[in-house]
């Protein structure tokens, strides 16, 4: 098995791994998580000091989102011209989204401090629209009344929830809290992800029993689970399934012809000092939050997200959420390829470890069985000591006459057959014990999902650095329950190799 260091050197065209480690300044944090659909979460944030003076990305992870068990909320905020917008959005956006989603899901609820926070902004929101439905706001442009809202499909309701939350977040950033620039305030792009495992109850109790259940719910029994994704800007989410990567987000950058057309038709400008140009000569992102102070940039970069909702599936293996620092040098296929490489190497190492362990168990069991055969008293026909004779007065001993040669050979043959039979029985018992021990060993040895998620994070960040990324890099790897299928198939392969 090739170790990760050698693989890195090959993939990075013989770049010195030690030099790469000095160049990277990232830290990795992992979470096991309590969501039954999630195995582990790892987050890696790299400033990329070669090109960036400050770290402007912010990532968030909330468990038990909205007070609902089995619901997790993730966010990646890619800052521009400072970190203030990204920090503010990471703090307020989960509340604004929850306010909208709680209208659709009765199991989601706001806490008292969250309700208090929203009440502080109510006057700000009412200033821009008089009716209680944000669809009347010009920024959203839906123009829907109460009756029309009730007739919306589930996907349309999700889209409206995220659109409203993003619009409100942009209005909050317009207050300019903590901003110091007199020319242009900061801005950010945003990527949000909500994973709802679809647990039947929110209190951790079995329905109809009133007692807590400690047994984890298998993914195939999670009914009504869903994954919600929303992005505004060039930050993306990739779903890993069956060895392939599927991007769940839209590209809101100058490389998107539709976005370029929208900006130019609205009177905006796109410079030509990069491959696809920069909006007003400043940024590649065509959608985002903030950017107050620069009227031209604010007019072109709009806070309108793209959103998608999909039901959870046992075949979903991994989600990768990342800022523009990763996606400017890697696409979803390259990310899936690098992640698959790490997963395969990890599984191969685990297979070798299991094989070595089972070989040790087998050798030990065989040695024990051989010891039992050799130590059985009187089991050998070549014992030198003869049993002592007992005198019988009624039956005096006969004369010591030698037996015919044929009789002696027959006794020796019978003894050999008896010994072979005993040895065969002991060997069969030993094989049964070895197989049982092997099965127990396979059950006890499992993947370290947190470490695997961290390894994938590290691989993606290192690859982005070597590939020439010039932005802050933030990567969030979410290992899902579908990853178990690959591991279980590899465990079955181990059994085949041993037979």
mmCIF file of C-alpha atoms in Angstrom, residues 74 163 420:
data_model
loop_
_atom_site.group_PDB
_atom_site.id
_atom_site.type_symbol
_atom_site.label_atom_id
_atom_site.label_comp_id
_atom_site.label_asym_id
_atom_site.label_seq_id
_atom_site.Cartn_x
_atom_site.Cartn_y
_atom_site.Cartn_z
ATOM 1 C CA UNK A 74 -24.013 24.166 7.518
ATOM 2 C CA UNK A 163 -34.861 34.067 -1.319
ATOM 3 C CA UNK A 420 -5.433 -39.317 12.041
#
